[in-house]
Coordinates of C-alpha atoms and ligand atoms in Angstrom, one line a residue:
M1 CA 136.2 -69.3 16.8
N2 CA 133.6 -67.6 18.6
I3 CA 132.8 -69.9 22.1
Q4 CA 129.5 -67.9 22.4
R5 CA 128.7 -69.0 18.9
L6 CA 129.5 -72.9 19.8
L7 CA 127.8 -73.0 23.2
P8 CA 124.6 -74.5 22.1
G9 CA 126.1 -77.1 20.1
L10 CA 128.9 -78.0 22.4
T11 CA 126.1 -78.2 25.2
G12 CA 123.6 -80.5 23.1
I13 CA 126.6 -83.0 22.4
A14 CA 127.7 -82.9 26.0
F15 CA 124.5 -84.1 26.5
L16 CA 124.5 -86.8 23.9
V17 CA 127.6 -88.2 25.3
V18 CA 126.3 -88.5 29.0
I19 CA 122.8 -90.0 28.2
P20 CA 124.1 -93.9 28.1
V21 CA 126.1 -93.2 31.3
L22 CA 123.0 -92.2 33.3
P23 CA 120.3 -94.6 34.7
V24 CA 118.6 -94.7 31.5
P25 CA 116.3 -97.7 30.9
P26 CA 118.1 -99.2 28.0
F27 CA 114.5 -99.2 25.8
W28 CA 115.3 -95.4 25.6
I29 CA 118.5 -96.1 24.1
T30 CA 117.1 -98.1 21.3
V31 CA 114.5 -95.2 20.9
L32 CA 117.6 -92.6 21.0
N33 CA 119.4 -94.7 18.3
N34 CA 116.2 -95.0 16.1
I35 CA 116.2 -91.0 16.4
G36 CA 119.9 -91.1 15.1
L37 CA 119.2 -93.3 12.3
A38 CA 115.9 -91.0 11.2
S39 CA 118.0 -87.9 11.6
L40 CA 120.4 -88.9 8.9
V41 CA 117.7 -89.3 6.5
T42 CA 115.9 -86.6 7.8
I43 CA 118.9 -83.9 7.4
G44 CA 119.1 -85.2 3.9
L45 CA 115.4 -84.0 3.3
V46 CA 116.0 -80.6 4.9
L47 CA 118.3 -79.7 2.5
L48 CA 116.5 -81.6 -0.4
T49 CA 113.1 -80.4 0.5
G50 CA 113.3 -77.8 3.1
V51 CA 116.1 -75.8 1.5
G52 CA 115.8 -77.0 -2.1
G53 CA 112.0 -77.4 -2.5
L54 CA 112.3 -80.7 -3.7
T55 CA 109.7 -82.9 -2.0
S56 CA 110.6 -86.5 -1.8
F57 CA 108.6 -89.6 -0.5
G58 CA 111.2 -91.8 -1.5
Q59 CA 114.3 -91.7 1.1
A60 CA 113.4 -94.9 2.4
A61 CA 114.5 -96.6 -0.4
F62 CA 117.9 -94.9 -0.5
C63 CA 118.4 -96.4 3.1
G64 CA 117.6 -99.6 1.4
F65 CA 120.3 -99.5 -0.8
G66 CA 122.6 -98.7 1.9
A67 CA 121.4 -101.4 4.3
Y68 CA 121.2 -104.2 1.4
T69 CA 124.7 -103.3 -0.1
T70 CA 126.5 -104.0 3.2
A71 CA 124.4 -106.8 4.2
V72 CA 125.0 -108.8 0.9
L73 CA 128.6 -107.7 1.0
A74 CA 129.2 -108.5 4.6
T75 CA 127.4 -111.7 5.0
N76 CA 127.8 -113.6 1.6
Y77 CA 131.4 -112.3 1.1
G78 CA 132.7 -111.5 4.6
I79 CA 133.7 -108.1 3.9
S80 CA 134.4 -106.1 6.8
P81 CA 131.9 -103.5 7.6
W82 CA 134.0 -100.5 7.3
L83 CA 135.0 -101.7 3.6
T84 CA 131.2 -101.7 2.9
L85 CA 130.8 -98.4 4.5
P86 CA 132.1 -96.6 1.3
L87 CA 130.6 -98.9 -0.9
S88 CA 127.0 -98.8 0.6
V89 CA 127.3 -94.8 0.4
I90 CA 128.6 -94.8 -3.4
V91 CA 125.7 -97.4 -4.4
G92 CA 123.1 -94.8 -2.7
G93 CA 124.9 -91.9 -4.4
V94 CA 125.0 -94.0 -7.9
V95 CA 121.5 -95.0 -7.7
A96 CA 120.4 -91.2 -6.9
M97 CA 122.2 -89.8 -9.9
P98 CA 119.9 -91.2 -12.9
L99 CA 117.0 -91.0 -10.6
G100 CA 117.8 -87.5 -9.6
L101 CA 118.3 -86.2 -13.2
I102 CA 115.3 -87.2 -14.2
T103 CA 113.2 -86.2 -10.9
V104 CA 114.7 -82.8 -10.8
R105 CA 113.4 -82.1 -14.1
L106 CA 109.8 -82.6 -13.1
S107 CA 108.1 -79.7 -11.7
G108 CA 105.0 -79.1 -9.5
H109 CA 103.3 -82.0 -8.4
F110 CA 105.0 -84.2 -10.9
L111 CA 107.9 -84.1 -8.4
P112 CA 106.5 -85.9 -5.1
L113 CA 104.4 -88.0 -7.7
G114 CA 108.0 -89.3 -9.3
T115 CA 109.1 -89.6 -5.7
I116 CA 106.4 -92.1 -4.9
A117 CA 106.8 -93.9 -8.1
W118 CA 110.5 -95.0 -7.6
G119 CA 110.1 -95.0 -3.9
L120 CA 107.4 -98.0 -4.4
S121 CA 108.9 -99.7 -7.0
L122 CA 112.3 -100.2 -5.2
Y123 CA 110.7 -101.3 -2.4
Y124 CA 109.1 -104.2 -4.6
L125 CA 112.4 -104.7 -6.1
F126 CA 114.5 -105.2 -2.8
G127 CA 111.4 -107.8 -2.1
K128 CA 111.6 -109.7 -5.5
I129 CA 115.2 -110.2 -5.5
D130 CA 116.3 -113.7 -4.6
M131 CA 120.2 -112.7 -3.7
L132 CA 118.2 -110.1 -1.4
G133 CA 116.2 -112.9 0.4
R134 CA 113.1 -111.5 -1.2
Y135 CA 110.7 -110.5 1.5
D136 CA 112.5 -112.4 4.1
G137 CA 115.3 -110.6 3.6
I138 CA 119.2 -111.1 5.0
T139 CA 119.9 -112.5 8.3
G140 CA 123.3 -112.8 10.5
I141 CA 124.6 -109.4 9.5
P142 CA 127.8 -109.1 11.4
P143 CA 128.1 -106.3 13.8
I144 CA 130.6 -103.6 13.2
E145 CA 134.1 -104.1 14.9
L146 CA 136.4 -101.4 16.0
A147 CA 140.2 -102.7 17.3
G148 CA 138.5 -105.8 18.5
Y149 CA 135.5 -104.0 19.8
R150 CA 132.1 -105.1 18.8
F151 CA 129.5 -102.6 18.4
L152 CA 127.1 -105.2 19.7
S153 CA 124.6 -103.5 22.4
D154 CA 122.7 -100.6 21.7
G155 CA 124.5 -98.5 24.1
A156 CA 127.5 -99.2 22.2
I157 CA 126.2 -98.4 18.8
Y158 CA 124.6 -95.7 19.9
Y159 CA 128.0 -93.8 19.8
L160 CA 128.7 -94.9 16.5
I161 CA 125.1 -93.5 15.2
W162 CA 125.1 -90.1 17.0
F163 CA 128.8 -89.8 15.8
F164 CA 127.7 -89.9 12.1
V165 CA 124.3 -87.7 13.0
I166 CA 126.2 -84.7 14.2
A167 CA 129.2 -85.1 11.8
V168 CA 126.7 -85.3 9.0
A169 CA 124.7 -82.4 10.5
I170 CA 127.7 -80.4 10.9
G171 CA 128.7 -80.9 7.2
A172 CA 125.1 -79.9 5.9
R173 CA 125.2 -76.8 7.7
N174 CA 128.8 -76.1 6.6
L175 CA 127.5 -76.8 3.0
L176 CA 124.6 -74.3 3.5
D177 CA 126.9 -71.6 4.7
S178 CA 128.9 -71.6 1.7
R179 CA 129.2 -70.9 -1.9
T180 CA 127.8 -73.6 -3.1
G181 CA 125.2 -73.5 -0.5
R182 CA 123.6 -70.0 -1.4
G183 CA 123.0 -71.8 -4.8
I184 CA 121.3 -74.3 -3.2
R185 CA 119.2 -72.2 -0.9
A186 CA 118.5 -70.0 -3.9
L187 CA 116.6 -72.8 -5.4
R188 CA 113.5 -72.3 -3.8
G189 CA 112.9 -68.7 -5.3
G190 CA 112.9 -70.5 -8.8
G191 CA 116.7 -70.1 -9.0
Q192 CA 116.1 -67.3 -11.8
A193 CA 118.3 -64.7 -10.2
A194 CA 121.0 -67.3 -9.2
E195 CA 120.8 -68.5 -12.7
A196 CA 121.4 -65.0 -13.9
F197 CA 124.7 -64.9 -11.8
G198 CA 125.9 -68.0 -13.2
V199 CA 125.0 -70.9 -10.8
N200 CA 124.1 -74.4 -12.5
I201 CA 120.6 -74.7 -11.0
V202 CA 120.1 -78.2 -12.4
R203 CA 123.4 -79.2 -10.6
A204 CA 122.6 -77.5 -7.6
K205 CA 119.4 -79.5 -7.2
L206 CA 121.3 -82.7 -8.3
I207 CA 123.6 -81.9 -5.4
V208 CA 121.0 -82.0 -2.7
F209 CA 119.6 -85.1 -4.1
V210 CA 122.6 -87.2 -4.4
F211 CA 123.3 -85.8 -0.8
A212 CA 120.1 -86.7 0.8
A213 CA 120.3 -90.4 -0.7
V214 CA 123.9 -90.5 0.2
V215 CA 123.3 -89.7 4.0
A216 CA 120.0 -92.1 3.9
A217 CA 122.2 -94.9 2.6
L218 CA 124.6 -94.0 5.6
S219 CA 121.5 -94.8 7.6
G220 CA 121.0 -97.9 6.3
W221 CA 124.4 -99.1 6.5
L222 CA 124.2 -98.4 10.3
Y223 CA 120.8 -99.7 10.6
A224 CA 121.8 -103.0 8.6
H225 CA 124.7 -103.5 11.3
M226 CA 122.6 -102.4 14.6
Q227 CA 119.4 -104.7 13.3
R228 CA 121.7 -107.4 12.0
N229 CA 119.0 -108.2 9.6
V230 CA 117.4 -106.4 6.8
N231 CA 114.2 -107.2 5.0
P232 CA 112.1 -104.5 2.7
T233 CA 109.5 -103.5 5.2
P234 CA 111.5 -100.2 6.6
F235 CA 112.6 -99.4 3.0
G236 CA 109.1 -98.5 1.5
L237 CA 106.5 -95.8 1.0
S238 CA 105.2 -95.5 4.5
M239 CA 108.7 -95.2 6.0
G240 CA 109.3 -92.4 3.3
I241 CA 106.4 -90.6 4.2
E242 CA 107.4 -90.8 8.0
Y243 CA 110.6 -89.2 7.1
L244 CA 109.1 -86.4 5.1
L245 CA 106.9 -85.9 8.3
M246 CA 109.8 -85.5 10.8
A247 CA 111.3 -83.0 8.3
V248 CA 108.2 -81.0 8.1
V249 CA 107.5 -81.0 11.6
G250 CA 111.2 -80.2 13.0
G251 CA 111.1 -77.4 10.5
S252 CA 111.9 -78.0 7.0
G253 CA 114.7 -75.7 6.2
H254 CA 116.6 -76.1 9.4
V255 CA 119.3 -78.9 10.1
W256 CA 118.8 -79.0 13.9
G257 CA 115.4 -79.0 13.3
A258 CA 115.6 -82.6 11.5
I259 CA 116.9 -84.0 14.5
F260 CA 114.1 -82.4 16.6
G261 CA 111.8 -83.5 14.2
S262 CA 112.8 -87.0 14.0
G263 CA 112.9 -87.2 17.9
L264 CA 109.4 -85.7 18.3
V265 CA 108.0 -88.4 15.8
I266 CA 109.7 -91.3 17.1
I267 CA 108.9 -90.6 20.4
L268 CA 105.3 -90.1 20.1
K269 CA 105.2 -93.0 18.0
E270 CA 106.2 -94.8 20.7
L271 CA 104.1 -93.4 23.2
L272 CA 101.3 -93.7 21.0
Q273 CA 102.0 -97.4 20.1
R274 CA 102.1 -98.1 23.8
F275 CA 99.1 -96.2 25.2
L276 CA 96.6 -96.0 22.2
P277 CA 95.7 -99.6 22.3
S278 CA 95.0 -99.5 26.0
L279 CA 93.0 -96.6 25.4
I280 CA 91.1 -97.5 22.6
G281 CA 91.1 -101.2 23.1
T282 CA 92.2 -102.2 19.5
T283 CA 95.9 -102.6 18.3
T284 CA 95.3 -101.2 14.5
N285 CA 97.8 -98.5 13.7
F286 CA 96.0 -95.4 15.0
E287 CA 99.2 -93.7 15.2
M288 CA 99.2 -93.1 11.6
I289 CA 96.0 -91.1 11.9
V290 CA 97.2 -89.2 14.9
F291 CA 100.2 -88.5 12.6
G292 CA 98.0 -87.3 9.7
I293 CA 96.4 -84.9 11.9
L294 CA 99.4 -83.8 13.5
L295 CA 100.9 -83.1 9.8
V296 CA 97.8 -81.2 8.9
V297 CA 97.8 -78.7 12.3
I298 CA 101.2 -78.1 11.8
L299 CA 101.0 -77.2 8.3
Q300 CA 98.3 -75.1 9.2
L301 CA 100.0 -73.1 12.2
A302 CA 103.6 -73.4 11.9
R303 CA 104.6 -73.9 8.2
D304 CA 108.3 -73.6 8.9
G305 CA 108.0 -76.3 11.4
L306 CA 108.7 -76.5 15.5
W307 CA 112.3 -75.4 15.4
P308 CA 111.9 -72.0 15.0
F309 CA 110.2 -71.9 18.0
I310 CA 112.8 -74.0 19.8
L311 CA 115.4 -71.2 18.5
K312 CA 113.3 -68.7 20.0
I313 CA 113.6 -70.0 23.2
L314 CA 117.4 -70.9 23.2
P315 CA 119.7 -67.9 23.8
K316 CA 120.4 -65.6 21.0
R317 CA 123.7 -66.4 19.3
P318 CA 125.9 -63.3 18.4
P319 CA 125.9 -62.3 14.7
K320 CA 128.7 -63.6 12.8
P321 CA 131.4 -61.0 12.1
I322 CA 131.8 -59.3 8.7
P323 CA 134.6 -61.5 7.1
T324 CA 137.7 -59.5 6.2
S325 CA 140.3 -60.6 3.8
N326 CA 143.6 -59.7 2.9
Q327 CA 143.0 -61.2 -0.6
K328 CA 141.7 -59.6 -3.7
L329 CA 139.7 -61.0 -6.0
P330 CA 140.6 -60.7 -9.5
K331 CA 139.1 -58.0 -11.4
R332 CA 138.5 -58.1 -15.1
T333 CA 140.1 -55.7 -17.4
L334 CA 137.3 -53.6 -19.0
A335 CA 137.4 -52.8 -22.7
L336 CA 138.2 -49.5 -24.2
A337 CA 135.6 -46.7 -23.4
G338 CA 133.3 -46.3 -26.5
S339 CA 134.2 -49.7 -28.1
P340 CA 131.1 -51.6 -28.8
L341 CA 130.3 -54.5 -26.1
I342 CA 126.7 -55.4 -26.6
K343 CA 125.4 -55.6 -29.7
V344 CA 121.4 -55.9 -30.0
E345 CA 120.6 -57.1 -33.8
K346 CA 117.2 -57.3 -35.2
A347 CA 115.8 -59.1 -31.8
R348 CA 112.4 -60.4 -31.8
K349 CA 110.5 -62.0 -29.4
A350 CA 107.0 -62.9 -29.9
F351 CA 104.5 -64.2 -27.3
G352 CA 102.3 -66.1 -29.4
G353 CA 100.5 -63.5 -31.5
L354 CA 102.1 -60.7 -29.5
V355 CA 105.0 -59.3 -30.5
A356 CA 107.0 -58.3 -27.2
V357 CA 110.3 -57.1 -29.4
N358 CA 110.0 -56.4 -32.9
D359 CA 113.4 -56.5 -34.8
V360 CA 115.2 -54.1 -32.5
S361 CA 118.7 -53.2 -32.8
F362 CA 121.1 -51.1 -30.7
E363 CA 124.2 -51.1 -29.1
V364 CA 125.9 -50.7 -25.6
P365 CA 129.4 -49.4 -26.0
A366 CA 132.0 -49.7 -22.8
G367 CA 131.9 -46.5 -20.7
R368 CA 128.5 -45.4 -21.6
I369 CA 125.3 -45.6 -19.9
V370 CA 122.6 -45.8 -22.5
G371 CA 118.9 -45.5 -21.2
L372 CA 116.3 -47.8 -22.7
I373 CA 112.8 -46.0 -22.2
G374 CA 109.3 -46.4 -23.4
P375 CA 105.7 -46.8 -22.0
N376 CA 104.5 -49.9 -19.7
G377 CA 104.6 -52.7 -22.0
A378 CA 106.9 -51.3 -24.7
G379 CA 109.1 -54.4 -24.3
K380 CA 111.9 -53.1 -22.3
S381 CA 112.3 -56.0 -19.6
T382 CA 111.9 -58.5 -22.6
T383 CA 115.0 -57.2 -24.3
F384 CA 116.7 -57.5 -21.1
N385 CA 115.8 -61.2 -20.7
L386 CA 116.7 -61.6 -24.2
I387 CA 120.2 -59.9 -23.8
T388 CA 120.4 -62.3 -20.4
G389 CA 119.3 -65.4 -22.0
I390 CA 116.1 -65.8 -19.5
A391 CA 114.1 -65.6 -22.8
S392 CA 114.9 -67.0 -26.1
L393 CA 115.0 -64.9 -29.2
T394 CA 112.1 -65.6 -31.7
S395 CA 114.7 -64.2 -34.3
G396 CA 117.7 -62.0 -34.4
S397 CA 120.8 -62.1 -32.6
V398 CA 122.7 -60.4 -29.3
F399 CA 126.5 -60.3 -29.2
Y400 CA 129.0 -59.7 -26.8
Q401 CA 132.3 -58.2 -28.1
G402 CA 131.0 -59.8 -31.3
Q403 CA 130.8 -63.3 -30.0
R404 CA 127.2 -64.6 -30.4
L405 CA 125.2 -65.0 -27.0
S406 CA 121.9 -65.9 -28.5
G407 CA 121.0 -69.7 -27.6
D408 CA 123.6 -69.7 -24.6
S409 CA 122.1 -70.0 -21.2
P410 CA 121.9 -67.3 -18.5
R411 CA 124.5 -68.5 -16.4
H412 CA 126.9 -68.9 -19.5
I413 CA 126.1 -65.3 -20.5
A414 CA 126.8 -64.2 -17.0
R415 CA 130.3 -65.2 -17.5
H416 CA 131.1 -62.5 -19.9
G417 CA 130.4 -60.1 -16.7
I418 CA 126.8 -59.2 -17.8
A419 CA 125.0 -58.6 -14.6
R420 CA 121.6 -57.3 -14.1
T421 CA 118.8 -56.3 -11.8
F422 CA 115.1 -57.1 -12.0
Q423 CA 112.3 -55.0 -12.6
H424 CA 110.4 -57.2 -9.9
A425 CA 112.9 -57.7 -7.3
K426 CA 114.5 -61.5 -7.0
I427 CA 116.3 -61.5 -3.6
L428 CA 116.1 -64.7 -0.8
P429 CA 114.3 -62.8 1.8
D430 CA 115.6 -65.0 4.3
M431 CA 119.0 -64.9 3.6
S432 CA 121.3 -62.0 5.0
V433 CA 121.7 -59.2 3.0
L434 CA 125.6 -59.8 2.6
E435 CA 124.7 -63.7 1.5
N436 CA 122.4 -62.0 -1.1
V437 CA 125.0 -59.6 -2.5
A438 CA 127.8 -62.6 -2.3
L439 CA 125.4 -64.8 -4.6
G440 CA 126.7 -62.3 -7.2
A441 CA 130.2 -63.1 -6.8
H442 CA 129.3 -66.7 -7.5
L443 CA 131.5 -67.2 -10.6
R444 CA 134.3 -65.3 -8.9
G445 CA 134.9 -68.5 -6.6
S446 CA 135.2 -72.1 -7.6
A447 CA 135.0 -74.1 -4.1
G448 CA 132.5 -77.0 -4.6
V449 CA 130.5 -79.6 -2.4
F450 CA 133.1 -81.3 -0.7
K451 CA 135.3 -78.3 0.3
S452 CA 132.3 -76.5 1.5
F453 CA 131.1 -79.6 3.3
L454 CA 134.2 -79.9 5.4
H455 CA 134.6 -75.9 5.5
V456 CA 138.1 -76.0 4.0
E457 CA 137.0 -73.2 1.7
R458 CA 137.0 -70.6 4.2
D459 CA 139.7 -68.5 2.7
E460 CA 138.1 -68.1 -0.4
E461 CA 134.5 -67.7 1.1
A462 CA 136.1 -65.0 3.3
T463 CA 137.2 -63.3 0.5
L464 CA 133.9 -63.6 -1.5
L465 CA 131.9 -62.1 1.4
A466 CA 134.3 -59.1 1.7
E467 CA 134.1 -58.6 -1.6
A468 CA 129.8 -58.3 -1.1
A469 CA 130.5 -56.5 2.3
H470 CA 132.8 -54.0 0.2
Q471 CA 129.7 -53.5 -2.6
L472 CA 127.2 -53.1 0.0
E473 CA 129.3 -50.2 1.6
R474 CA 129.6 -49.1 -1.8
V475 CA 125.9 -48.7 -2.3
G476 CA 125.5 -47.4 1.4
L477 CA 123.7 -50.5 2.5
G478 CA 126.7 -51.6 4.9
E479 CA 124.8 -51.3 8.1
Y480 CA 122.1 -54.0 7.0
A481 CA 125.0 -56.7 5.9
N482 CA 123.8 -59.1 8.6
R483 CA 119.9 -58.5 8.4
P484 CA 117.7 -60.9 6.4
A485 CA 117.0 -59.3 3.0
G486 CA 113.3 -59.4 3.7
D487 CA 113.6 -56.5 6.1
L488 CA 114.4 -54.1 3.7
A489 CA 112.3 -51.5 2.0
L490 CA 111.5 -52.1 -1.6
G491 CA 113.9 -49.0 -2.5
Q492 CA 116.8 -50.7 -0.6
I493 CA 115.7 -54.1 -2.2
R494 CA 116.6 -52.7 -5.5
I495 CA 120.0 -51.0 -4.3
L496 CA 120.6 -54.8 -2.8
E497 CA 120.0 -55.9 -6.2
I498 CA 122.7 -53.6 -7.7
A499 CA 125.2 -54.4 -5.2
R500 CA 124.7 -57.7 -6.1
A501 CA 125.3 -57.0 -9.5
L502 CA 128.3 -55.1 -8.6
A503 CA 129.7 -58.1 -6.6
A504 CA 129.7 -60.2 -9.9
D505 CA 132.8 -57.3 -11.1
P506 CA 130.7 -56.4 -14.5
T507 CA 131.6 -55.4 -18.0
V508 CA 128.0 -54.4 -18.5
L509 CA 125.5 -53.7 -16.0
L510 CA 121.6 -54.0 -17.1
L511 CA 119.3 -52.2 -14.5
D512 CA 115.8 -52.3 -14.8
E513 CA 113.9 -49.4 -13.2
P514 CA 116.3 -49.2 -10.4
A515 CA 115.2 -45.7 -9.2
A516 CA 111.6 -46.8 -8.6
G517 CA 110.8 -46.2 -5.1
L518 CA 113.9 -44.4 -4.2
R519 CA 113.8 -40.7 -2.4
H520 CA 115.0 -37.8 -4.2
G521 CA 118.7 -38.1 -2.3
E522 CA 119.0 -41.8 -3.0
K523 CA 118.5 -41.3 -6.8
Q524 CA 121.3 -38.8 -6.5
E525 CA 123.6 -41.2 -5.0
L526 CA 122.5 -43.9 -7.4
A527 CA 123.0 -41.6 -10.3
N528 CA 126.7 -40.7 -8.9
L529 CA 127.8 -44.4 -8.3
L530 CA 126.5 -45.1 -12.2
K531 CA 128.5 -42.2 -13.2
K532 CA 131.5 -43.5 -11.5
L533 CA 131.0 -46.8 -12.8
R534 CA 130.8 -44.9 -16.3
E535 CA 134.3 -43.8 -15.3
E536 CA 135.4 -46.9 -14.5
G537 CA 134.8 -48.2 -18.3
V538 CA 131.6 -50.5 -17.3
A539 CA 128.8 -50.2 -19.8
V540 CA 125.3 -49.5 -18.4
L541 CA 122.0 -50.2 -19.8
L542 CA 119.2 -48.5 -17.9
V543 CA 115.6 -48.7 -18.0
E544 CA 113.8 -46.0 -16.0
H545 CA 110.7 -44.1 -16.1
D546 CA 112.0 -40.9 -14.1
M547 CA 112.9 -38.6 -17.1
G548 CA 114.6 -36.3 -14.8
F549 CA 116.9 -38.9 -13.7
V550 CA 117.4 -40.4 -17.5
M551 CA 118.1 -37.2 -19.1
G552 CA 120.8 -36.1 -16.8
L553 CA 122.6 -39.1 -16.9
V554 CA 122.6 -41.4 -20.1
D555 CA 124.8 -40.6 -23.3
H556 CA 122.4 -42.3 -25.7
L557 CA 118.6 -43.0 -25.4
V558 CA 116.9 -45.7 -27.5
V559 CA 113.2 -45.6 -27.2
L560 CA 110.8 -48.4 -27.6
D561 CA 106.9 -48.2 -28.2
F562 CA 104.7 -51.6 -28.5
G563 CA 108.2 -53.3 -29.3
T564 CA 109.5 -50.9 -31.9
L565 CA 112.3 -49.0 -31.8
I566 CA 110.8 -45.6 -32.8
A567 CA 114.0 -43.3 -31.9
E568 CA 117.6 -43.3 -30.7
G569 CA 120.3 -40.7 -30.4
K570 CA 121.4 -37.9 -27.8
P571 CA 119.1 -37.3 -25.0
A572 CA 118.6 -34.0 -26.4
E573 CA 117.7 -34.6 -29.8
V574 CA 115.5 -37.9 -28.9
R575 CA 113.1 -35.9 -26.7
K576 CA 112.4 -33.5 -29.4
H577 CA 111.6 -36.2 -31.8
P578 CA 107.8 -36.1 -32.9
A579 CA 107.2 -39.9 -32.8
V580 CA 108.8 -40.0 -29.2
I581 CA 106.6 -37.0 -28.1
A582 CA 103.7 -38.6 -29.5
A583 CA 104.1 -41.8 -28.2
Y584 CA 105.6 -41.5 -24.8
L585 CA 106.9 -38.2 -23.5
G586 CA 104.0 -36.2 -24.1
G587 CA 103.8 -33.1 -21.7
A588 CA 106.9 -34.2 -19.9
A589 CA 109.3 -33.4 -23.1
Ligands
LIG601 P1 108.2 -53.1 -20.3 O1 109.1 -53.7 -19.3 O2 108.9 -52.3 -21.3 O3 107.2 -52.6 -19.5 P2 107.3 -56.1 -20.9 O4 109.1 -56.3 -21.7 O5 107.5 -56.3 -19.8 O6 107.7 -54.2 -21.1 O7 106.4 -56.7 -21.8 C1 106.1 -56.5 -23.2 C2 105.0 -56.8 -23.6 O8 105.3 -58.3 -23.5 C3 104.0 -57.1 -22.7 O9 102.8 -56.6 -23.5 C4 104.0 -57.8 -22.0 O10 102.3 -58.3 -21.6 C5 104.3 -59.1 -22.8 N1 105.0 -60.0 -21.9 C6 106.1 -59.9 -21.4 N2 106.5 -61.1 -20.9 C7 105.6 -62.1 -21.2 C8 105.5 -63.6 -21.1 N3 106.3 -64.2 -20.6 N4 104.3 -64.3 -21.8 C9 103.4 -63.4 -22.3 N5 103.4 -61.9 -22.6 C10 104.6 -61.4 -22.0
LIG602 MG1 109.7 -53.6 -17.5

């Protein structure tokens, strides 16, 4: 472990530990407790909203499930809070599953609307149930006890709250910094590239949804035993909005920003509640107006919240070393050169009245490079999408080694080792070049949420990252590994996509205009790489406009025009074909 990397965190923790020992007024300890409780919810929102892109106004309701579960069990049945802790958290998670399954399928503004709907209805549910004391709530909740010590005072429960905050924050960071986390972080860009490499997008969304609910329930459990009574008010929609505000203010994509945002909003609220009435002379909830303005200003001036500014002030952490690993990932055995891998049979795709791909049939054998050419709009990219499952066939079929692929989802198709690049590059600009490539190796690892949360999958993770580093070296981008992918030039991004596809240990490589934007020397290198892959037995389907590049490289050429296959064969023959000359090559032939 690199001490220099840990220093800021350790300083922060040391600071938190000494605060109650210092002569701080008790009022501020209470405020810090509230910040800690809110931070738990907000860290969940960072993963859900900031990283996953799923806006939720309803998180306070999950606090309610945590709080009421322990309140009922501890008061009515005398169950120890330590036993109700897992139960509270489980209830939060179990409620989140069906809600999540419905909610994450909503898109656009329906998603936040959906969260408002259940946020509201759960609040009223808490207030209508007799067992939960209706709107009066439940009182007389016992304090938490540990080895005879009762966490009664604010100064005592302070340590418990912040222990959980730090643990959850570290776990959340671990989770993001893992195989599962890369899938979650890929949600923001729409997730199409991640899906093409085997990430289960719906599952990734559900993971963050349940995670956010579980940590909110944990916050509720702590709240119930700190406050010693619960009623529906803190679990309503307005608290849900406040939590979202905290996440946005802090910096919706940053775990530590969640704590910062919670602190800022809660302290501001305390100060406003104290000083606004004496300034304005009324006791109305003016702080909500101030918050509203604050939110608008922050969204205008700092879309990523305030944490990025704090990061600029903090001393820069040294970059992570590129992991090395002695273990090698298993490699697929490639089929005999010349044996058919992909077979496209009368594939047809209609977009309304437009037939983009018109009953096209061709094969891509192992150890061969097949060129797919044709003018713009000929249907080349759509053909790629039909093979990889991103678009569904209107009719016809696609086979892999005789097995029908049509109808399978992109992530299932990826399992056969069918890897692709996109004509319009789909990378995650904020993620490092190395991690972008590691996304390609998703199916070669297996560690899930729990292992990632605890960081006990480090061996596997190192192997995946080492493989990504190897592929980056192979395509000549090694020196950029730690840079954000968004820093790369367009040509380099295309090469990055090839490295990502190679990290999947492909049997078939589908490259959509990989040489666009490359300089002459870079094209030469790319051609050499593709020849080497061919020698190894990989099948390549190549869409490219640079005829010099295509002609010198491919074994077989397929020509599309207006969705129809007009010629195919050896490049030298095809270029002489009258239909091809007429439709496409023209003077270039
Ligand atoms: P190419 O890659 O050969 O340039 P494409 O496969 O991208 O061509 O497009 C083929 C045709 O299908 C074009 O006319 C394009 O406008 C149309 N098309 C592609 N995708 C869609 C879509 N999602 N919806 C409607 N039309 C589409
Ligand atoms: Mg295209």
